[in-house]
Amino acid sequence: MSETLVLENAMIVTPDEVLHGWIALANGRIAEIGTGRPPARGTDMAGDYLLPGLVELHTDHLESHLAPRPKVRWHHLSAVLAYDAQIAASGITTVFDSLRVGSDVDSRSLAGEIGAIAGAVETARTEGLLRVDHRMHLRCEICASDVIEETTHILGQFRIDLISLMDHTPGARQFRDTSTWKIYYGGKSGMTDAHLEIMIQDRVVLHHANHDRHRASLVALAKSHGIVLASHDDTTLAHVAESAADGIRLAEFPTTVEAAAASHAQGIQVMMGAPNVVRGGSHSGNVSAETLAREGVLDILSSDYVPASLLMGAFELAHRIEGFTLPRAVKTVSLNPALATGLTDRGALEAGLKADIVRVHMAGSLPVVREIWRDAQRVI
């Protein structure tokens, strides 16, 4: 039996309310929660918030540690550990490491290195070097010629917990306006406008050649391995109908209110970017997360490209959106993503669940992570 740790004088954010009281942790689990003073003195939280550890489903931030500059590749294990530390310091205790499968025009593409990267994460886990519970999310570029081969190879080597079906063809979904595609990929790749025009033509050809058959193959692969499926950038009712038929459980970043509302009505959890909330809009000009929150069709937030945005986004929802209490907002970054991916042992401050806890101090209106516990062990 492990020693019981008691955290007292805290504002405890449960799924339904905020309590002033204490929480007892033992054997990696939440043992008890109470109001007022605990039976035995504990560690004083000085009135700070205690939240469940955040659950992040879609962050590609690991790629920036692995390829910090064009043509630069960093030591895989070193990159994984730096990334893990940043994720933990952002209040995240469960992270789905999102790795792109299928070659792309981005000069920082890590195609061909996925196996080595996944191996580095596994090495860090085996050696006890990780602060966070890492799971793997394959972001499959379904029109890429090599996506089926790469995905099949990875599934034969590693456990995969989530697969998202991405189609970044210019003129569709996120990039309905091809000029937006050129700005986005031109900035990432450094290609000239003339080269980008050629790439647009090539991508459209690949879409027509590969989209339908590759999507069907990836859906079949995911189902045969029991992997949760996510759509990506659904825009129309037809996209949502296809997602529902394919057994999609999570809609990543729908680009229109229409698609988000239809997904929500189908029982598909709607996920938007926390940076979208913090910034007040989409960086690519699509529907804002705040709009979906006001419409009542926002279920989950993802930090996407800024890990610290996840905690900020939850507090911003509670501050700005009528009807979004702090418990409801916190569920978008904890319980809802956990349940969407079948993780029923975490995501809430309730007796019996994993003792993954974030201590949050308010510096004015900014939530600041002070301490993190995972399985009742302090990691930050």
mmCIF file of C-alpha atoms in Angstrom:
data_model
loop_
_atom_site.group_PDB
_atom_site.id
_atom_site.type_symbol
_atom_site.label_atom_id
_atom_site.label_comp_id
_atom_site.label_asym_id
_atom_site.label_seq_id
_atom_site.Cartn_x
_atom_site.Cartn_y
_atom_site.Cartn_z
ATOM 1 C CA MET A 1 0.000 0.000 0.000
ATOM 2 C CA SER A 2 1.299 3.431 -0.931
ATOM 3 C CA GLU A 3 1.155 6.429 1.369
ATOM 4 C CA THR A 4 -1.937 8.593 1.041
ATOM 5 C CA LEU A 5 -1.364 12.116 -0.280
ATOM 6 C CA VAL A 6 -3.906 14.748 0.731
ATOM 7 C CA LEU A 7 -4.242 18.068 -1.113
ATOM 8 C CA GLU A 8 -6.315 20.575 0.842
ATOM 9 C CA ASN A 9 -7.642 24.136 0.588
ATOM 10 C CA ALA A 10 -8.254 23.744 -3.139
ATOM 11 C CA MET A 11 -10.979 24.690 -5.596
ATOM 12 C CA ILE A 12 -11.733 21.219 -6.962
ATOM 13 C CA VAL A 13 -13.276 21.121 -10.442
ATOM 14 C CA THR A 14 -15.483 18.029 -10.702
ATOM 15 C CA PRO A 15 -17.585 17.193 -13.789
ATOM 16 C CA ASP A 16 -20.583 19.016 -12.318
ATOM 17 C CA GLU A 17 -19.385 21.681 -9.875
ATOM 18 C CA VAL A 18 -16.477 23.459 -8.219
ATOM 19 C CA LEU A 19 -15.929 22.496 -4.571
ATOM 20 C CA HIS A 20 -13.739 24.114 -1.947
ATOM 21 C CA GLY A 21 -12.157 21.237 -0.121
ATOM 22 C CA TRP A 22 -9.634 18.422 -0.293
ATOM 23 C CA ILE A 23 -8.724 15.357 -2.306
ATOM 24 C CA ALA A 24 -6.934 12.206 -1.124
ATOM 25 C CA LEU A 25 -4.738 10.134 -3.469
ATOM 26 C CA ALA A 26 -3.561 6.565 -2.872
ATOM 27 C CA ASN A 27 -2.251 3.701 -4.998
ATOM 28 C CA GLY A 28 -2.300 5.864 -8.100
ATOM 29 C CA ARG A 29 -6.010 6.599 -7.762
ATOM 30 C CA ILE A 30 -8.293 9.224 -6.301
ATOM 31 C CA ALA A 31 -9.330 7.760 -2.939
ATOM 32 C CA GLU A 32 -11.740 10.406 -1.664
ATOM 33 C CA ILE A 33 -12.927 13.975 -2.213
ATOM 34 C CA GLY A 34 -14.424 16.128 0.523
ATOM 35 C CA THR A 35 -15.454 19.683 1.307
ATOM 36 C CA GLY A 36 -14.034 21.877 4.041
ATOM 37 C CA ARG A 37 -11.054 20.557 6.000
ATOM 38 C CA PRO A 38 -9.746 16.987 5.592
ATOM 39 C CA PRO A 39 -9.705 14.502 8.524
ATOM 40 C CA ALA A 40 -5.899 14.753 8.562
ATOM 41 C CA ARG A 41 -3.800 17.714 7.522
ATOM 42 C CA GLY A 42 -2.548 17.706 3.959
ATOM 43 C CA THR A 43 -0.567 19.882 1.565
ATOM 44 C CA ASP A 44 -2.020 23.387 1.308
ATOM 45 C CA MET A 45 -3.038 24.322 -2.256
ATOM 46 C CA ALA A 46 -3.549 27.963 -1.200
ATOM 47 C CA GLY A 47 -6.937 28.173 -2.880
ATOM 48 C CA ASP A 48 -5.648 27.149 -6.313
ATOM 49 C CA TYR A 49 -7.758 25.103 -8.704
ATOM 50 C CA LEU A 50 -7.320 21.348 -9.001
ATOM 51 C CA LEU A 51 -8.335 19.988 -12.400
ATOM 52 C CA PRO A 52 -8.203 16.503 -13.902
ATOM 53 C CA GLY A 53 -5.104 15.955 -16.001
ATOM 54 C CA LEU A 54 -5.761 17.214 -19.510
ATOM 55 C CA VAL A 55 -6.216 14.755 -22.382
ATOM 56 C CA GLU A 56 -4.786 15.876 -25.736
ATOM 57 C CA LEU A 57 -5.903 13.993 -28.861
ATOM 58 C CA HIS A 58 -4.303 15.880 -31.733
ATOM 59 C CA THR A 59 -0.993 17.658 -31.367
ATOM 60 C CA ASP A 60 1.666 17.605 -34.052
ATOM 61 C CA HIS A 61 4.055 19.511 -31.784
ATOM 62 C CA LEU A 62 6.461 16.572 -31.622
ATOM 63 C CA GLU A 63 7.298 17.222 -35.275
ATOM 64 C CA SER A 64 8.676 20.678 -34.428
ATOM 65 C CA HIS A 65 11.097 19.087 -31.949
ATOM 66 C CA LEU A 66 12.167 16.447 -34.462
ATOM 67 C CA ALA A 67 12.545 18.873 -37.371
ATOM 68 C CA PRO A 68 13.204 22.293 -35.791
ATOM 69 C CA ARG A 69 14.370 23.804 -39.098
ATOM 70 C CA PRO A 70 14.060 22.838 -42.760
ATOM 71 C CA LYS A 71 16.536 20.044 -43.554
ATOM 72 C CA VAL A 72 17.370 19.632 -39.830
ATOM 73 C CA ARG A 73 16.621 16.338 -38.038
ATOM 74 C CA TRP A 74 17.120 16.167 -34.272
ATOM 75 C CA HIS A 75 18.079 13.155 -32.144
ATOM 76 C CA HIS A 76 14.823 11.223 -31.774
ATOM 77 C CA LEU A 77 14.985 10.362 -28.066
ATOM 78 C CA SER A 78 16.193 13.846 -27.128
ATOM 79 C CA ALA A 79 13.327 15.373 -29.117
ATOM 80 C CA VAL A 80 10.781 13.062 -27.492
ATOM 81 C CA LEU A 81 11.952 13.977 -23.979
ATOM 82 C CA ALA A 82 11.902 17.726 -24.667
ATOM 83 C CA TYR A 83 8.421 17.399 -26.143
ATOM 84 C CA ASP A 84 7.234 15.295 -23.194
ATOM 85 C CA ALA A 85 8.448 17.936 -20.734
ATOM 86 C CA GLN A 86 6.635 20.709 -22.603
ATOM 87 C CA ILE A 87 3.432 18.682 -22.814
ATOM 88 C CA ALA A 88 3.528 17.950 -19.075
ATOM 89 C CA ALA A 89 4.213 21.586 -18.192
ATOM 90 C CA SER A 90 1.084 22.489 -20.172
ATOM 91 C CA GLY A 91 -1.087 20.415 -17.820
ATOM 92 C CA ILE A 92 -1.478 17.454 -20.165
ATOM 93 C CA THR A 93 -1.169 14.001 -18.588
ATOM 94 C CA THR A 94 -2.405 11.919 -21.538
ATOM 95 C CA VAL A 95 -1.256 12.817 -25.044
ATOM 96 C CA PHE A 96 -1.932 11.264 -28.418
ATOM 97 C CA ASP A 97 1.264 11.908 -30.368
ATOM 98 C CA SER A 98 0.021 12.849 -33.829
ATOM 99 C CA LEU A 99 2.366 11.670 -36.560
ATOM 100 C CA ARG A 100 1.652 12.218 -40.225
ATOM 101 C CA VAL A 101 1.641 9.196 -42.510
ATOM 102 C CA GLY A 102 1.848 9.702 -46.261
ATOM 103 C CA SER A 103 4.319 11.960 -48.057
ATOM 104 C CA ASP A 104 3.481 15.635 -48.482
ATOM 105 C CA VAL A 105 4.911 18.798 -50.007
ATOM 106 C CA ASP A 106 6.087 20.078 -46.615
ATOM 107 C CA SER A 107 9.887 20.104 -46.630
ATOM 108 C CA ARG A 108 9.821 19.113 -42.933
ATOM 109 C CA SER A 109 7.828 15.952 -43.658
ATOM 110 C CA LEU A 110 8.867 13.047 -41.472
ATOM 111 C CA ALA A 111 7.627 10.397 -43.887
ATOM 112 C CA GLY A 112 9.829 7.337 -43.571
ATOM 113 C CA GLU A 113 10.862 8.131 -39.979
ATOM 114 C CA ILE A 114 7.632 7.209 -38.205
ATOM 115 C CA GLY A 115 8.897 3.807 -37.101
ATOM 116 C CA ALA A 116 12.058 5.283 -35.584
ATOM 117 C CA ILE A 117 10.071 8.025 -33.844
ATOM 118 C CA ALA A 118 7.577 5.566 -32.402
ATOM 119 C CA GLY A 119 10.523 3.452 -31.296
ATOM 120 C CA ALA A 120 12.027 6.427 -29.459
ATOM 121 C CA VAL A 121 8.745 6.993 -27.602
ATOM 122 C CA GLU A 122 8.658 3.312 -26.667
ATOM 123 C CA THR A 123 12.277 3.442 -25.455
ATOM 124 C CA ALA A 124 11.487 6.460 -23.270
ATOM 125 C CA ARG A 125 8.466 4.649 -21.843
ATOM 126 C CA THR A 126 10.410 1.454 -21.138
ATOM 127 C CA GLU A 127 13.217 3.403 -19.439
ATOM 128 C CA GLY A 128 10.750 5.280 -17.233
ATOM 129 C CA LEU A 129 11.723 8.653 -18.704
ATOM 130 C CA LEU A 130 8.261 9.999 -19.542
ATOM 131 C CA ARG A 131 6.145 12.327 -17.429
ATOM 132 C CA VAL A 132 3.045 11.837 -19.588
ATOM 133 C CA ASP A 133 1.051 8.823 -20.807
ATOM 134 C CA HIS A 134 1.831 8.769 -24.540
ATOM 135 C CA ARG A 135 -0.417 7.140 -27.133
ATOM 136 C CA MET A 136 -0.091 7.163 -30.892
ATOM 137 C CA HIS A 137 -2.338 8.951 -33.374
ATOM 138 C CA LEU A 138 -1.679 8.412 -37.080
ATOM 139 C CA ARG A 139 -2.717 11.367 -39.224
ATOM 140 C CA CYS A 140 -3.184 9.625 -42.560
ATOM 141 C CA GLU A 141 -2.987 11.773 -45.698
ATOM 142 C CA ILE A 142 -5.361 9.557 -47.634
ATOM 143 C CA CYS A 143 -4.499 10.782 -51.129
ATOM 144 C CA ALA A 144 -0.748 10.171 -50.720
ATOM 145 C CA SER A 145 0.537 7.319 -52.866
ATOM 146 C CA ASP A 146 2.422 5.675 -49.989
ATOM 147 C CA VAL A 147 -0.115 6.041 -47.166
ATOM 148 C CA ILE A 148 -1.481 2.478 -47.225
ATOM 149 C CA GLU A 149 1.973 0.896 -47.310
ATOM 150 C CA GLU A 150 3.253 3.093 -44.462
ATOM 151 C CA THR A 151 0.160 2.618 -42.306
ATOM 152 C CA THR A 152 0.184 -1.158 -42.742
ATOM 153 C CA HIS A 153 3.874 -1.280 -41.811
ATOM 154 C CA ILE A 154 3.377 0.791 -38.649
ATOM 155 C CA LEU A 155 0.334 -1.218 -37.550
ATOM 156 C CA GLY A 156 2.486 -4.319 -37.700
ATOM 157 C CA GLN A 157 5.032 -2.832 -35.285
ATOM 158 C CA PHE A 158 3.287 -0.529 -32.810
ATOM 159 C CA ARG A 159 0.042 -0.066 -30.936
ATOM 160 C CA ILE A 160 -2.030 2.688 -32.519
ATOM 161 C CA ASP A 161 -4.895 4.284 -30.578
ATOM 162 C CA LEU A 162 -6.332 6.763 -33.077
ATOM 163 C CA ILE A 163 -6.353 7.222 -36.858
ATOM 164 C CA SER A 164 -7.552 10.402 -38.548
ATOM 165 C CA LEU A 165 -8.412 10.561 -42.239
ATOM 166 C CA MET A 166 -6.969 13.751 -43.743
ATOM 167 C CA ASP A 167 -7.388 15.177 -47.232
ATOM 168 C CA HIS A 168 -5.534 18.438 -47.781
ATOM 169 C CA THR A 169 -6.294 18.655 -51.490
ATOM 170 C CA PRO A 170 -6.370 22.321 -52.567
ATOM 171 C CA GLY A 171 -9.898 23.389 -53.407
ATOM 172 C CA ALA A 172 -11.521 21.130 -50.792
ATOM 173 C CA ARG A 173 -12.275 21.033 -47.070
ATOM 174 C CA GLN A 174 -9.863 23.256 -45.101
ATOM 175 C CA PHE A 175 -8.455 24.655 -48.330
ATOM 176 C CA ARG A 176 -11.606 25.372 -50.331
ATOM 177 C CA ASP A 177 -9.860 28.603 -51.300
ATOM 178 C CA THR A 178 -6.683 27.518 -53.121
ATOM 179 C CA SER A 179 -4.982 30.808 -52.267
ATOM 180 C CA THR A 180 -5.160 29.775 -48.599
ATOM 181 C CA TRP A 181 -3.456 26.480 -49.496
ATOM 182 C CA LYS A 182 -0.687 28.383 -51.310
ATOM 183 C CA ILE A 183 -0.102 30.717 -48.361
ATOM 184 C CA TYR A 184 -0.035 27.825 -45.872
ATOM 185 C CA TYR A 185 2.221 25.463 -47.815
ATOM 186 C CA GLY A 186 4.305 28.212 -49.364
ATOM 187 C CA GLY A 187 5.181 29.479 -45.910
ATOM 188 C CA LYS A 188 6.092 25.992 -44.682
ATOM 189 C CA SER A 189 7.998 24.777 -47.742
ATOM 190 C CA GLY A 190 9.534 27.932 -49.217
ATOM 191 C CA MET A 191 8.357 26.945 -52.710
ATOM 192 C CA THR A 192 7.806 29.542 -55.407
ATOM 193 C CA ASP A 193 4.314 30.418 -56.607
ATOM 194 C CA ALA A 194 4.956 28.643 -59.905
ATOM 195 C CA HIS A 195 6.049 25.488 -58.100
ATOM 196 C CA LEU A 196 2.996 25.627 -55.856
ATOM 197 C CA GLU A 197 0.730 25.850 -58.919
ATOM 198 C CA ILE A 198 2.281 22.641 -60.222
ATOM 199 C CA MET A 199 1.791 21.035 -56.809
ATOM 200 C CA ILE A 200 -1.883 22.029 -56.822
ATOM 201 C CA GLN A 201 -2.379 20.225 -60.120
ATOM 202 C CA ASP A 202 -0.501 17.168 -58.844
ATOM 203 C CA ARG A 203 -2.531 17.048 -55.622
ATOM 204 C CA VAL A 204 -5.824 17.210 -57.514
ATOM 205 C CA VAL A 205 -4.699 14.311 -59.718
ATOM 206 C CA LEU A 206 -3.759 12.280 -56.631
ATOM 207 C CA HIS A 207 -7.130 13.036 -55.054
ATOM 208 C CA HIS A 208 -9.048 11.650 -58.019
ATOM 209 C CA ALA A 209 -6.762 8.618 -58.275
ATOM 210 C CA ASN A 210 -6.518 7.641 -54.607
ATOM 211 C CA HIS A 211 -9.147 9.205 -52.357
ATOM 212 C CA ASP A 212 -11.967 6.674 -52.472
ATOM 213 C CA ARG A 213 -9.918 3.472 -52.485
ATOM 214 C CA HIS A 214 -7.410 4.669 -49.892
ATOM 215 C CA ARG A 215 -10.142 5.875 -47.545
ATOM 216 C CA ALA A 216 -11.909 2.510 -47.766
ATOM 217 C CA SER A 217 -8.640 0.670 -47.082
ATOM 218 C CA LEU A 218 -7.766 2.841 -44.075
ATOM 219 C CA VAL A 219 -11.234 2.461 -42.577
ATOM 220 C CA ALA A 220 -10.956 -1.313 -42.961
ATOM 221 C CA LEU A 221 -7.485 -1.351 -41.391
ATOM 222 C CA ALA A 222 -8.645 0.705 -38.408
ATOM 223 C CA LYS A 223 -11.681 -1.476 -37.811
ATOM 224 C CA SER A 224 -9.672 -4.697 -38.071
ATOM 225 C CA HIS A 225 -7.296 -3.403 -35.371
ATOM 226 C CA GLY A 226 -10.001 -1.905 -33.124
ATOM 227 C CA ILE A 227 -8.679 1.641 -33.601
ATOM 228 C CA VAL A 228 -10.836 4.727 -33.061
ATOM 229 C CA LEU A 229 -11.397 6.696 -36.283
ATOM 230 C CA ALA A 230 -11.536 10.474 -36.696
ATOM 231 C CA SER A 231 -12.551 12.571 -39.665
ATOM 232 C CA HIS A 232 -10.650 15.748 -40.482
ATOM 233 C CA ASP A 233 -11.924 19.072 -41.819
ATOM 234 C CA ASP A 234 -15.410 17.817 -42.725
ATOM 235 C CA THR A 235 -17.140 20.670 -44.533
ATOM 236 C CA THR A 236 -20.420 19.474 -46.069
ATOM 237 C CA LEU A 237 -23.358 17.290 -45.089
ATOM 238 C CA ALA A 238 -22.064 14.724 -47.580
ATOM 239 C CA HIS A 239 -18.744 14.594 -45.725
ATOM 240 C CA VAL A 240 -20.550 13.985 -42.433
ATOM 241 C CA ALA A 241 -22.770 11.299 -43.944
ATOM 242 C CA GLU A 242 -19.650 9.526 -45.221
ATOM 243 C CA SER A 243 -18.045 9.815 -41.783
ATOM 244 C CA ALA A 244 -21.102 8.382 -40.059
ATOM 245 C CA ALA A 245 -21.221 5.474 -42.523
ATOM 246 C CA ASP A 246 -17.539 4.754 -41.850
ATOM 247 C CA GLY A 247 -18.042 4.579 -38.085
ATOM 248 C CA ILE A 248 -16.192 7.815 -37.316
ATOM 249 C CA ARG A 249 -16.345 8.719 -33.608
ATOM 250 C CA LEU A 250 -14.514 12.047 -33.644
ATOM 251 C CA ALA A 251 -14.780 15.024 -36.016
ATOM 252 C CA GLU A 252 -11.513 16.971 -36.014
ATOM 253 C CA PHE A 253 -11.836 20.636 -36.912
ATOM 254 C CA PRO A 254 -15.028 20.722 -39.023
ATOM 255 C CA THR A 255 -14.793 23.846 -41.147
ATOM 256 C CA THR A 256 -18.468 24.894 -41.146
ATOM 257 C CA VAL A 257 -21.314 25.195 -38.641
ATOM 258 C CA GLU A 258 -23.321 22.911 -40.920
ATOM 259 C CA ALA A 259 -20.785 20.074 -40.696
ATOM 260 C CA ALA A 260 -20.249 20.501 -36.955
ATOM 261 C CA ALA A 261 -23.976 20.500 -36.179
ATOM 262 C CA ALA A 262 -24.577 17.437 -38.352
ATOM 263 C CA SER A 263 -21.672 15.586 -36.709
ATOM 264 C CA HIS A 264 -22.954 16.448 -33.246
ATOM 265 C CA ALA A 265 -26.445 15.236 -34.187
ATOM 266 C CA GLN A 266 -24.955 11.926 -35.350
ATOM 267 C CA GLY A 267 -23.219 11.419 -31.999
ATOM 268 C CA ILE A 268 -19.799 12.194 -33.487
ATOM 269 C CA GLN A 269 -17.778 14.239 -30.986
ATOM 270 C CA VAL A 270 -16.813 17.634 -32.412
ATOM 271 C CA MET A 271 -13.247 18.775 -31.732
ATOM 272 C CA MET A 272 -11.853 22.232 -32.412
ATOM 273 C CA GLY A 273 -8.506 23.881 -31.827
ATOM 274 C CA ALA A 274 -7.828 25.616 -28.532
ATOM 275 C CA PRO A 275 -5.690 28.213 -30.379
ATOM 276 C CA ASN A 276 -8.858 29.004 -32.334
ATOM 277 C CA VAL A 277 -10.579 29.814 -29.018
ATOM 278 C CA VAL A 278 -7.673 31.820 -27.604
ATOM 279 C CA ARG A 279 -7.100 33.795 -30.816
ATOM 280 C CA GLY A 280 -10.802 34.320 -31.459
ATOM 281 C CA GLY A 281 -10.866 32.580 -34.830
ATOM 282 C CA SER A 282 -9.397 30.058 -37.246
ATOM 283 C CA HIS A 283 -5.925 30.767 -38.657
ATOM 284 C CA SER A 284 -7.145 29.474 -42.045
ATOM 285 C CA GLY A 285 -10.388 31.445 -42.176
ATOM 286 C CA ASN A 286 -12.824 28.631 -41.332
ATOM 287 C CA VAL A 287 -15.556 28.595 -38.670
ATOM 288 C CA SER A 288 -14.515 29.722 -35.205
ATOM 289 C CA ALA A 289 -14.590 27.411 -32.203
ATOM 290 C CA GLU A 290 -16.421 30.122 -30.275
ATOM 291 C CA THR A 291 -19.252 30.043 -32.809
ATOM 292 C CA LEU A 292 -19.621 26.282 -32.374
ATOM 293 C CA ALA A 293 -19.544 26.663 -28.583
ATOM 294 C CA ARG A 294 -22.361 29.203 -28.731
ATOM 295 C CA GLU A 295 -24.311 26.832 -31.002
ATOM 296 C CA GLY A 296 -23.881 24.049 -28.440
ATOM 297 C CA VAL A 297 -22.002 21.716 -30.784
ATOM 298 C CA LEU A 298 -18.452 21.924 -29.382
ATOM 299 C CA ASP A 299 -17.411 18.847 -27.394
ATOM 300 C CA ILE A 300 -13.598 18.725 -27.314
ATOM 301 C CA LEU A 301 -10.648 21.090 -27.569
ATOM 302 C CA SER A 302 -7.199 20.191 -28.891
ATOM 303 C CA SER A 303 -4.025 22.214 -28.433
ATOM 304 C CA ASP A 304 -3.141 21.444 -32.081
ATOM 305 C CA TYR A 305 0.070 23.460 -32.545
ATOM 306 C CA VAL A 306 0.361 25.269 -29.140
ATOM 307 C CA PRO A 307 0.368 22.890 -26.122
ATOM 308 C CA ALA A 308 -0.232 25.692 -23.601
ATOM 309 C CA SER A 309 -3.431 26.693 -25.406
ATOM 310 C CA LEU A 310 -5.386 23.692 -24.091
ATOM 311 C CA LEU A 311 -5.664 24.970 -20.525
ATOM 312 C CA MET A 312 -6.081 28.564 -21.694
ATOM 313 C CA GLY A 313 -8.840 27.546 -24.103
ATOM 314 C CA ALA A 314 -10.901 25.870 -21.392
ATOM 315 C CA PHE A 315 -10.764 28.927 -19.131
ATOM 316 C CA GLU A 316 -11.551 31.204 -22.090
ATOM 317 C CA LEU A 317 -14.685 29.177 -22.866
ATOM 318 C CA ALA A 318 -15.830 29.510 -19.257
ATOM 319 C CA HIS A 319 -15.099 33.234 -19.280
ATOM 320 C CA ARG A 320 -16.603 34.161 -22.658
ATOM 321 C CA ILE A 321 -19.423 31.745 -23.477
ATOM 322 C CA GLU A 322 -22.748 31.968 -21.661
ATOM 323 C CA GLY A 323 -23.735 28.549 -20.354
ATOM 324 C CA PHE A 324 -20.177 27.231 -20.389
ATOM 325 C CA THR A 325 -19.495 26.781 -16.693
ATOM 326 C CA LEU A 326 -15.931 25.976 -15.663
ATOM 327 C CA PRO A 327 -16.785 22.277 -15.102
ATOM 328 C CA ARG A 328 -18.331 22.057 -18.572
ATOM 329 C CA ALA A 329 -15.365 23.830 -20.144
ATOM 330 C CA VAL A 330 -12.861 21.600 -18.340
ATOM 331 C CA LYS A 331 -14.665 18.510 -19.658
ATOM 332 C CA THR A 332 -13.777 19.592 -23.212
ATOM 333 C CA VAL A 333 -10.095 19.052 -22.358
ATOM 334 C CA SER A 334 -10.383 16.061 -20.027
ATOM 335 C CA LEU A 335 -13.419 13.802 -19.708
ATOM 336 C CA ASN A 336 -14.853 14.256 -23.204
ATOM 337 C CA PRO A 337 -11.641 13.416 -25.113
ATOM 338 C CA ALA A 338 -10.977 10.517 -22.736
ATOM 339 C CA LEU A 339 -14.390 8.964 -23.325
ATOM 340 C CA ALA A 340 -14.243 9.613 -27.076
ATOM 341 C CA THR A 341 -11.182 7.373 -27.263
ATOM 342 C CA GLY A 342 -12.389 4.713 -24.845
ATOM 343 C CA LEU A 343 -10.324 5.819 -21.830
ATOM 344 C CA THR A 344 -12.833 5.333 -19.028
ATOM 345 C CA ASP A 345 -10.274 5.380 -16.191
ATOM 346 C CA ARG A 346 -9.393 9.092 -16.348
ATOM 347 C CA GLY A 347 -10.576 12.576 -17.254
ATOM 348 C CA ALA A 348 -12.444 13.537 -14.080
ATOM 349 C CA LEU A 349 -11.824 14.161 -10.398
ATOM 350 C CA GLU A 350 -13.888 11.295 -9.030
ATOM 351 C CA ALA A 351 -13.093 8.556 -6.518
ATOM 352 C CA GLY A 352 -11.675 5.463 -8.179
ATOM 353 C CA LEU A 353 -10.280 7.172 -11.270
ATOM 354 C CA LYS A 354 -6.606 7.718 -12.054
ATOM 355 C CA ALA A 355 -5.001 10.382 -9.883
ATOM 356 C CA ASP A 356 -3.980 12.573 -12.822
ATOM 357 C CA ILE A 357 -4.277 16.103 -11.431
ATOM 358 C CA VAL A 358 -3.262 19.622 -12.422
ATOM 359 C CA ARG A 359 -2.816 22.437 -9.910
ATOM 360 C CA VAL A 360 -3.698 25.743 -11.583
ATOM 361 C CA HIS A 361 -2.985 29.198 -10.189
ATOM 362 C CA MET A 362 -4.699 32.233 -11.687
ATOM 363 C CA ALA A 363 -2.269 35.020 -12.588
ATOM 364 C CA GLY A 364 -4.940 37.602 -13.262
ATOM 365 C CA SER A 365 -7.022 35.977 -15.999
ATOM 366 C CA LEU A 366 -4.246 33.605 -17.103
ATOM 367 C CA PRO A 367 -4.316 30.012 -15.783
ATOM 368 C CA VAL A 368 -0.801 28.917 -14.840
ATOM 369 C CA VAL A 369 0.243 25.325 -14.167
ATOM 370 C CA ARG A 370 1.896 25.022 -10.747
ATOM 371 C CA GLU A 371 2.094 21.264 -10.184
ATOM 372 C CA ILE A 372 1.170 18.032 -11.980
ATOM 373 C CA TRP A 373 0.506 14.564 -10.594
ATOM 374 C CA ARG A 374 0.153 11.468 -12.769
ATOM 375 C CA ASP A 375 -0.971 8.288 -11.062
ATOM 376 C CA ALA A 376 -0.554 10.233 -7.770
ATOM 377 C CA GLN A 377 3.145 10.841 -8.491
ATOM 378 C CA ARG A 378 4.274 14.430 -8.889
ATOM 379 C CA VAL A 379 5.872 14.957 -12.311
ATOM 380 C CA ILE A 380 6.009 18.785 -12.414
#
